Short mmCIF file of N, CA and C in Angstrom, two decimals:
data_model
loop_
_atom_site.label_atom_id
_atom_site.label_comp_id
_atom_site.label_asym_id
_atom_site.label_seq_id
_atom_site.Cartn_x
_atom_site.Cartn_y
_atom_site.Cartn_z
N UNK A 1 -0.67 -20.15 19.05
CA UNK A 1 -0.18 -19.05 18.24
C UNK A 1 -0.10 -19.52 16.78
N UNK A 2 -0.80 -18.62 15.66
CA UNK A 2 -0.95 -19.21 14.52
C UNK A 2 0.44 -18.36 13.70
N UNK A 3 0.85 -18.99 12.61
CA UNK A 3 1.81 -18.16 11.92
C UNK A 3 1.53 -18.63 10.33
N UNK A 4 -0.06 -19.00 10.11
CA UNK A 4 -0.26 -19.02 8.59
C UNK A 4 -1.32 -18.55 8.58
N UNK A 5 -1.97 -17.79 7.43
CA UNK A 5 -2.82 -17.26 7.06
C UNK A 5 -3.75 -18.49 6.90
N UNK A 6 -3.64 -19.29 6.29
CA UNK A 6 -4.43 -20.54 5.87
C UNK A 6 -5.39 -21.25 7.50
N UNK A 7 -4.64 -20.89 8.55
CA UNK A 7 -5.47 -21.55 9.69
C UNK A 7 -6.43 -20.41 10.36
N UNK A 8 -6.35 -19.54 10.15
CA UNK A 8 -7.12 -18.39 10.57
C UNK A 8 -8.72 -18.50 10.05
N UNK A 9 -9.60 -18.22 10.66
CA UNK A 9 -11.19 -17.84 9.94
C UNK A 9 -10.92 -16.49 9.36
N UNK A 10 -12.49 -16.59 8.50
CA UNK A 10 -12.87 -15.19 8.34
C UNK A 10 -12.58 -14.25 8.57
N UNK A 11 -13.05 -14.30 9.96
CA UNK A 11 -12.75 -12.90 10.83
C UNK A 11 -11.76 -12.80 11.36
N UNK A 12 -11.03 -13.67 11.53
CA UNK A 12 -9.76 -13.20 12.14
C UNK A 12 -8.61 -12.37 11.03
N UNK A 13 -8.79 -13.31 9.41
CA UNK A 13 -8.39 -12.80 8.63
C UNK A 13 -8.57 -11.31 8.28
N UNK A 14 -9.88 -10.59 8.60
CA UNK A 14 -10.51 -9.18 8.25
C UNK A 14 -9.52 -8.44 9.79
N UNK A 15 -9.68 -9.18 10.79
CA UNK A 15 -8.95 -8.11 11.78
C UNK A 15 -7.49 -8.21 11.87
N UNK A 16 -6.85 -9.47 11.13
CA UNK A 16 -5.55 -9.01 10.44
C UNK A 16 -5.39 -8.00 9.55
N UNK A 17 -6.57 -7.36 8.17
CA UNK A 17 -6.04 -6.46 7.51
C UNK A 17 -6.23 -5.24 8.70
N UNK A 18 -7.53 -5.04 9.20
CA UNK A 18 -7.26 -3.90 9.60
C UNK A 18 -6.69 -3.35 10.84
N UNK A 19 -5.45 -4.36 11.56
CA UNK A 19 -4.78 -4.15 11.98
C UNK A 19 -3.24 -3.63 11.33
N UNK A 20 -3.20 -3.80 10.12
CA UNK A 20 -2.57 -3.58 9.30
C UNK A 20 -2.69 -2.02 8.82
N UNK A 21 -3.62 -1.85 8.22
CA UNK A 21 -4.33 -0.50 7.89
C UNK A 21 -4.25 0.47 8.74
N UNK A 22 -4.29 0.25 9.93
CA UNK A 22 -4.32 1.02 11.22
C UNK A 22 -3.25 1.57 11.72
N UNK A 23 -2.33 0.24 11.56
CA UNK A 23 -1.13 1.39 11.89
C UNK A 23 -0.33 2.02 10.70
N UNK A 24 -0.76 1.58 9.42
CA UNK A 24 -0.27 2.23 8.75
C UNK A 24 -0.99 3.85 8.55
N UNK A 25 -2.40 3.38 8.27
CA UNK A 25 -3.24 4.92 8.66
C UNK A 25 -2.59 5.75 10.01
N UNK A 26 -2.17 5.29 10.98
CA UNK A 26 -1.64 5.96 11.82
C UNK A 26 -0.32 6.41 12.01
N UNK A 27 0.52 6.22 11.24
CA UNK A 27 1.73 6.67 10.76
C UNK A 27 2.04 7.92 9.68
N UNK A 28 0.78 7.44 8.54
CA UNK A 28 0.86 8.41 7.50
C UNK A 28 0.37 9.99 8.04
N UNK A 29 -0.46 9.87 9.10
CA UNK A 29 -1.40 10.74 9.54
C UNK A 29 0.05 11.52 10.14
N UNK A 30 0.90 11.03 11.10
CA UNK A 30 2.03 11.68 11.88
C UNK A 30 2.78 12.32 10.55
N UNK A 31 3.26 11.52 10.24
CA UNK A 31 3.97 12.39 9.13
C UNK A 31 3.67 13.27 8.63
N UNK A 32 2.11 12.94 7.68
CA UNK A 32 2.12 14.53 6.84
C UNK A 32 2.09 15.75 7.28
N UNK A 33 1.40 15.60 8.82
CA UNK A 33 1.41 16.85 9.73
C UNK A 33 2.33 17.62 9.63
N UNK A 34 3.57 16.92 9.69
CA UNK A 34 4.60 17.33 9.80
C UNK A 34 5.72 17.81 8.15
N UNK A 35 4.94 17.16 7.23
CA UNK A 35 5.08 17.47 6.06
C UNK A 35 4.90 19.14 5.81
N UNK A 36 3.68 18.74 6.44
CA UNK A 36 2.99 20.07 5.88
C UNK A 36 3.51 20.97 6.65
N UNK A 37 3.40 20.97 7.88
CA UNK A 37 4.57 22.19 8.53
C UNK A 37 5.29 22.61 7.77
N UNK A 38 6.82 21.84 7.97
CA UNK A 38 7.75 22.28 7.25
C UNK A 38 7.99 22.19 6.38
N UNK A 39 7.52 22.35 4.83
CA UNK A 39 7.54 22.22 3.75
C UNK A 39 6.78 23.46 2.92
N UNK A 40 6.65 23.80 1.56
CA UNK A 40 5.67 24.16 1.56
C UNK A 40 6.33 24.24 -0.40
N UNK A 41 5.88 23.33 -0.53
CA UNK A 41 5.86 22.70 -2.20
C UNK A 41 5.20 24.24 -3.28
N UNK A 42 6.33 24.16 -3.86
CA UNK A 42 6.12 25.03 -5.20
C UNK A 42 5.60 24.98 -6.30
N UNK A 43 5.95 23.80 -6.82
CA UNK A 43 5.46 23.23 -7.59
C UNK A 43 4.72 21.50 -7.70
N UNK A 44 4.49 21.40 -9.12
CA UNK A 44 3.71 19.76 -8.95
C UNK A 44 5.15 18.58 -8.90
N UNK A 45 5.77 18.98 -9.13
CA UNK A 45 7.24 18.11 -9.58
C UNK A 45 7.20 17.87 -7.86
N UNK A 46 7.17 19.10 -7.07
CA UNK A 46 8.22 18.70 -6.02
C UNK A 46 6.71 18.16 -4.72
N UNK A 47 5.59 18.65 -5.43
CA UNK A 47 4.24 18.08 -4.77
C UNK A 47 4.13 16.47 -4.64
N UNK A 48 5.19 15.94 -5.61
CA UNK A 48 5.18 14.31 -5.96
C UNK A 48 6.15 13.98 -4.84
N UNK A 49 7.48 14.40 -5.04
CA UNK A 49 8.54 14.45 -4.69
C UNK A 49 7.90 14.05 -2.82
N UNK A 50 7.52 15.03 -2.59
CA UNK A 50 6.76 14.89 -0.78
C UNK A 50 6.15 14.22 -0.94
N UNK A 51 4.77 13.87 -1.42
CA UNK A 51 4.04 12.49 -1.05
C UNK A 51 5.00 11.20 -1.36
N UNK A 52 5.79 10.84 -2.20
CA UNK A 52 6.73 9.79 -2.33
C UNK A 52 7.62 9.64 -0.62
N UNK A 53 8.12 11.15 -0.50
CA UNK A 53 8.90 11.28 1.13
C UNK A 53 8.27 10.42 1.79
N UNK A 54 6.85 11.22 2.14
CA UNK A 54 5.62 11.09 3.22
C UNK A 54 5.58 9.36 2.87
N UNK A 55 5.64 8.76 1.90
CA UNK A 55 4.98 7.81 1.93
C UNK A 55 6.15 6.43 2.76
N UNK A 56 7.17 6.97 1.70
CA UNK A 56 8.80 6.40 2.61
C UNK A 56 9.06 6.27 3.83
N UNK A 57 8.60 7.55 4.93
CA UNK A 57 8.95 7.67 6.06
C UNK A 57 8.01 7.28 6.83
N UNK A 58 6.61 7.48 6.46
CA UNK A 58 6.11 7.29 7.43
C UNK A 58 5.94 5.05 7.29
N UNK A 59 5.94 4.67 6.24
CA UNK A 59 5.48 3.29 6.33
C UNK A 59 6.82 2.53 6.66
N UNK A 60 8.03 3.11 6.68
CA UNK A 60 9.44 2.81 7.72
C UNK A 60 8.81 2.43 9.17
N UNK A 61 8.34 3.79 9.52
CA UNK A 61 7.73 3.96 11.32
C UNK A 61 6.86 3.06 11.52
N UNK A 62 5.78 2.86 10.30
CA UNK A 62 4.72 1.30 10.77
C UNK A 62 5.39 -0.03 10.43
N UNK A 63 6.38 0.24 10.01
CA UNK A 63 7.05 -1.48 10.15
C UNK A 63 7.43 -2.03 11.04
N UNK A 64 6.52 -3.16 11.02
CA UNK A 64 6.90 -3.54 12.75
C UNK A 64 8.34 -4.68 13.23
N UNK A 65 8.56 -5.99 12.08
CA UNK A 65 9.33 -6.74 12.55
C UNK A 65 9.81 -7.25 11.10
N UNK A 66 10.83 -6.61 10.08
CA UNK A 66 10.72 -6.92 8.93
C UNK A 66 11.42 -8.17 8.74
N UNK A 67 11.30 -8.70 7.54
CA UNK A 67 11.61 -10.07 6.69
C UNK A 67 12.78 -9.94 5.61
N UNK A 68 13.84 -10.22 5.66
CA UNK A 68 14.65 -10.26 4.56
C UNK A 68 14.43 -10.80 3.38
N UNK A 69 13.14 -10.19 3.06
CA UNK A 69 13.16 -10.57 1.33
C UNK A 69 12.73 -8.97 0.71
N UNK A 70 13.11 -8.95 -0.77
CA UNK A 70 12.66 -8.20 -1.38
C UNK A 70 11.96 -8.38 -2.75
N UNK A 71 11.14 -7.58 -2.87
CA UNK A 71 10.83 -7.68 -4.36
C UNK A 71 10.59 -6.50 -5.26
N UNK A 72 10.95 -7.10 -6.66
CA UNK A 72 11.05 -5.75 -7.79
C UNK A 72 10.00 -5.57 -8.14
N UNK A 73 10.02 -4.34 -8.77
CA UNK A 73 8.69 -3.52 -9.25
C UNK A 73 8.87 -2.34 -9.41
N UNK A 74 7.83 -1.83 -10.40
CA UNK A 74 7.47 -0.61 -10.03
C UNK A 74 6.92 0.55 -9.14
N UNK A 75 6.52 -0.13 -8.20
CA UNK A 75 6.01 0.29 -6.84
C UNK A 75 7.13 0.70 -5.76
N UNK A 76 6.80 2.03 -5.24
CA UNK A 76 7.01 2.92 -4.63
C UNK A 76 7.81 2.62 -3.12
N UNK A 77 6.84 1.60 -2.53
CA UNK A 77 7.06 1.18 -1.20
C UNK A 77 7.21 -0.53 -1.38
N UNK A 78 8.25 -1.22 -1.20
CA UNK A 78 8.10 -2.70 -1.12
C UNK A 78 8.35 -3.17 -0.11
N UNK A 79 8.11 -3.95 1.30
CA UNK A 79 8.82 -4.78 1.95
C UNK A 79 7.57 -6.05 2.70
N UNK A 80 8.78 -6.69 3.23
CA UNK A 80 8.01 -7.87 3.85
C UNK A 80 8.25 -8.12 5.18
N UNK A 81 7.39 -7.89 6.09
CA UNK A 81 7.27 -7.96 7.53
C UNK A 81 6.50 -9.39 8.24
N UNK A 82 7.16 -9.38 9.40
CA UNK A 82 6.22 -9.92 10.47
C UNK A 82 5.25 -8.80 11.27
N UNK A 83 3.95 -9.53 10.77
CA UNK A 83 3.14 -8.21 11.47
C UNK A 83 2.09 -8.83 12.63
N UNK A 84 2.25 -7.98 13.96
CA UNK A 84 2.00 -8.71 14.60
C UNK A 84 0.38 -8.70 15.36
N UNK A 85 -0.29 -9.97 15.63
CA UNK A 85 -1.73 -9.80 15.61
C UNK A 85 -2.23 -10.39 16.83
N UNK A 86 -3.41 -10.39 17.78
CA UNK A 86 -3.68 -10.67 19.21
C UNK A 86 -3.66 -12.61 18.48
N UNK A 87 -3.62 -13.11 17.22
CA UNK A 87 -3.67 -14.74 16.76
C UNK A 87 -1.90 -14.89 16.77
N UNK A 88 -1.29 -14.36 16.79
CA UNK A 88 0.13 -14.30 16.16
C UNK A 88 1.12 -13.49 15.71
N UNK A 89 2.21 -13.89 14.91
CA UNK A 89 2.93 -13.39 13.95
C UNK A 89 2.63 -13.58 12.59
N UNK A 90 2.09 -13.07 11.34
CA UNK A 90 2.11 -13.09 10.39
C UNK A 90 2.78 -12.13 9.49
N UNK A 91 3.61 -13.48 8.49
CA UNK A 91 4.03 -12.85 6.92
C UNK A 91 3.11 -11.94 6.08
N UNK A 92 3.92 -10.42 6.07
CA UNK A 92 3.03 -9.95 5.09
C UNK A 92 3.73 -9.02 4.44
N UNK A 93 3.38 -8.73 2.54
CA UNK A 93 4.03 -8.12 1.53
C UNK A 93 3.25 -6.80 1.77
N UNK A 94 3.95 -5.88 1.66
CA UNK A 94 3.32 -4.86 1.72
C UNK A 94 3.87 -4.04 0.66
N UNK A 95 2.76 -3.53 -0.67
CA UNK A 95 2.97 -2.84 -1.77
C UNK A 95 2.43 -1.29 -1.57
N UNK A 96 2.81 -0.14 -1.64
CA UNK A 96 2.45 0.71 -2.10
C UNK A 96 2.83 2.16 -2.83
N UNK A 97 1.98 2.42 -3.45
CA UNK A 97 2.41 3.62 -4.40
C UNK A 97 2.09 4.77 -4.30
N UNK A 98 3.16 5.95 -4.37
CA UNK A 98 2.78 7.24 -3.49
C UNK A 98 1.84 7.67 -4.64
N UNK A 99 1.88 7.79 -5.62
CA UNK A 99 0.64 8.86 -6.35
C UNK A 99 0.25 8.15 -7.49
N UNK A 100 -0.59 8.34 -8.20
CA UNK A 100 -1.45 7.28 -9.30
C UNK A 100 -1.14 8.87 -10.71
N UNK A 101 -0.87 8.96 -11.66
CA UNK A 101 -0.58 9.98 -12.72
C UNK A 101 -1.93 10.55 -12.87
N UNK A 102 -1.93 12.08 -12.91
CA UNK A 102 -2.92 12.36 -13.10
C UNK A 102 -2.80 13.85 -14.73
N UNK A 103 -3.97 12.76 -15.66
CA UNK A 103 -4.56 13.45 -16.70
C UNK A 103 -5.77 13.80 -17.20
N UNK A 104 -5.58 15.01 -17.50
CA UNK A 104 -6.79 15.74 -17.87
C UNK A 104 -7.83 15.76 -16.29
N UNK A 105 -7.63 15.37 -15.39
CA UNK A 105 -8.36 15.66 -14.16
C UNK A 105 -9.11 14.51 -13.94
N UNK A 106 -8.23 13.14 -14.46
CA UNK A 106 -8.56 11.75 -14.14
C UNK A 106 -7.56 10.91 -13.49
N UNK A 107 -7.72 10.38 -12.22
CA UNK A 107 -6.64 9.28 -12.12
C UNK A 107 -6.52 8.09 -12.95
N UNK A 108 -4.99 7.81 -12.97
CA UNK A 108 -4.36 6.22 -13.96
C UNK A 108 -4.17 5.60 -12.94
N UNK A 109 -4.67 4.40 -12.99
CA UNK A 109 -4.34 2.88 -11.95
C UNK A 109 -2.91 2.74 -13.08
N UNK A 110 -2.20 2.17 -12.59
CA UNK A 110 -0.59 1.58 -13.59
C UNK A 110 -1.14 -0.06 -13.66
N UNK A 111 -0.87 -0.56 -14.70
CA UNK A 111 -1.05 -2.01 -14.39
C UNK A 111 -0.36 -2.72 -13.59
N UNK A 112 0.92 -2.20 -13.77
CA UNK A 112 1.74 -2.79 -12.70
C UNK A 112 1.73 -2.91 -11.18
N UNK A 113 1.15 -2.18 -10.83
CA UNK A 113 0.50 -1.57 -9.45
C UNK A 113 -1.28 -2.12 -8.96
N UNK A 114 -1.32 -2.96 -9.64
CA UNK A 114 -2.87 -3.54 -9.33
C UNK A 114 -2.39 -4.91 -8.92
N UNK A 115 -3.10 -5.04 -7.52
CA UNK A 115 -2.85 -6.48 -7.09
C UNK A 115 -4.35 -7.46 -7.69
N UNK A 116 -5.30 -6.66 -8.43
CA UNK A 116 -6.38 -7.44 -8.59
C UNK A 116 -7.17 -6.67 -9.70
N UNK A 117 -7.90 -6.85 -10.07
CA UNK A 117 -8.85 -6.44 -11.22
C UNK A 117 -9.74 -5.18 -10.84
N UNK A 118 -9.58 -4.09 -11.46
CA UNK A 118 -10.82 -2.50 -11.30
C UNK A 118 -11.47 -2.10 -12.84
N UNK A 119 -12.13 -1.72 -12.04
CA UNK A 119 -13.08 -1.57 -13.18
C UNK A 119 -13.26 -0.22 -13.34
N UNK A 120 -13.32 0.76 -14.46
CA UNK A 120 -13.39 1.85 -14.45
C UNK A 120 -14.31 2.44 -15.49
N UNK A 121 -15.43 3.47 -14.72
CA UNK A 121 -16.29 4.00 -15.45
C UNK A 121 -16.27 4.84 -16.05
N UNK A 122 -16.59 5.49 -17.26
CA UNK A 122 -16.47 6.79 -17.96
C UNK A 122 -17.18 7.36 -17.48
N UNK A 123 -17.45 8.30 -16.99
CA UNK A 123 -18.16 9.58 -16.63
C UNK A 123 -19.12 10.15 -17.40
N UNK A 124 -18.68 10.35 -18.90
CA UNK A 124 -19.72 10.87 -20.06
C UNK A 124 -21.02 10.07 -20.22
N UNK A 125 -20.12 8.60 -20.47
CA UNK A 125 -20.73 7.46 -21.36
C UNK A 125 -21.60 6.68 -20.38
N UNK A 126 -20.84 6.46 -19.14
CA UNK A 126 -21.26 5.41 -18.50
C UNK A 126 -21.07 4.08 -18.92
N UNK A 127 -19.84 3.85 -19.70
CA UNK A 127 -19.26 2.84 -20.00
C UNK A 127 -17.98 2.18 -19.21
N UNK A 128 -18.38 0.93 -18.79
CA UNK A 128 -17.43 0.27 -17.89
C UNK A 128 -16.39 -0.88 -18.87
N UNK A 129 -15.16 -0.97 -18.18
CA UNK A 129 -13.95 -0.61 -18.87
C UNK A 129 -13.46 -1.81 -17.88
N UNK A 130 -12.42 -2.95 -18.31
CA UNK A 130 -12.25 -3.94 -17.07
C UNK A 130 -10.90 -3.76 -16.88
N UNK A 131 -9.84 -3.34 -15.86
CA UNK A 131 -8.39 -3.06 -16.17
C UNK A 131 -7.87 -4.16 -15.37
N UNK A 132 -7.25 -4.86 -15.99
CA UNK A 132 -6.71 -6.01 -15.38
C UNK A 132 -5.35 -6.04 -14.65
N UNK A 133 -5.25 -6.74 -13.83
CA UNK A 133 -4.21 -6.73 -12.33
C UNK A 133 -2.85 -7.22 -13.02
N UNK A 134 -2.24 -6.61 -12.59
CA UNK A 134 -0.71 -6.63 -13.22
C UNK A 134 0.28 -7.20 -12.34
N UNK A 135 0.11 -7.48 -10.96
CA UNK A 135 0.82 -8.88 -10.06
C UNK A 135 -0.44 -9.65 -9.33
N UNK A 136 0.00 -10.30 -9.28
CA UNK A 136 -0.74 -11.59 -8.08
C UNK A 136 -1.11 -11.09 -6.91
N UNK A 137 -2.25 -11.31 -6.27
CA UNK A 137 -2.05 -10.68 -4.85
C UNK A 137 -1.49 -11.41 -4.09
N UNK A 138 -1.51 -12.61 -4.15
CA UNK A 138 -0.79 -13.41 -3.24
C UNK A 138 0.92 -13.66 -3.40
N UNK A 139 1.61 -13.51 -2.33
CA UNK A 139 2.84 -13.60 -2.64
C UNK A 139 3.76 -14.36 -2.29
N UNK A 140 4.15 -15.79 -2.24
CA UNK A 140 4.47 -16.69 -1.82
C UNK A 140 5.91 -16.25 -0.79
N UNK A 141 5.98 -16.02 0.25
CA UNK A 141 7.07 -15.49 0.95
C UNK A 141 7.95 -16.76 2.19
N UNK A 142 9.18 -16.98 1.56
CA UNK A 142 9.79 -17.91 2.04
C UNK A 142 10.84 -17.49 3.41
N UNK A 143 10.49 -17.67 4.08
CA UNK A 143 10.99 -17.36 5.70
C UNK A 143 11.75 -18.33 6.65
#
């Protein structure tokens, strides 16, 4: 039974994320269903307001074995779990943000909210633009 990322291959590492992904994709999916039922948003204020909910409740339900640490930020969703994989138990930070600002009919990445470097194209110009990552992806988590 492994409990570091560092002894894992390749592939075992890739079917750690998307065991990860999975149940979180499968949580968000329950919820909004149910969002959307009973709800029925008036405006954009309170359109935020629910995906922030949706995003709260349902990634509660995919947490599988959490970690008493926390961390600050600007981000939406923070915690740190044991997540569990057919190799083990593994430490993992889990960041996310219910909605990205939207102007003029473009999404904003926040810097603060980038675990790594994107690149973003203009549409008109076809000019690429390098937006640089505003935390570490790696997160040293002491257990």
């Amino acid at each position: 039974m492994k409990q570091n990322y560092e002894a894992t291959s390749f592939d075992e590492h890739e079917l750690i994320e998307k065991v990860a992904l999975h149940a979180i994709n499968q949580a968000v999916q329950e919820y909004s269903r149910e969002i959307y039922e009973t709800t029925q948003a008036s405006s954009a204020t309170e359109v935020v307001v629910l995906a922030e909910d949706l995003d709260q409740y349902a990634l509660e339900v995919a947490e599988a074995f959490p970690i008493n640490r926390r961390f600050a930020g600007f981000i939406d969703y923070k915690r740190v779990r044991w997540l569990s994989t057919p190799f083990g138990l593994f430490p993992q930070s889990l960041f996310v943000d219910a909605k990205a600002s939207t102007e003029r009919n473009r999404e904003t990445l926040q810097q603060s909210q980038r675990p790594m470097d994107a690149v973003s194209i203009n549409n008109t110009t076809g000019a690429a633009r390098r937006l640089v990552a505003g935390f570490p992806p790696d997160n040293d988590i002491q257990y």
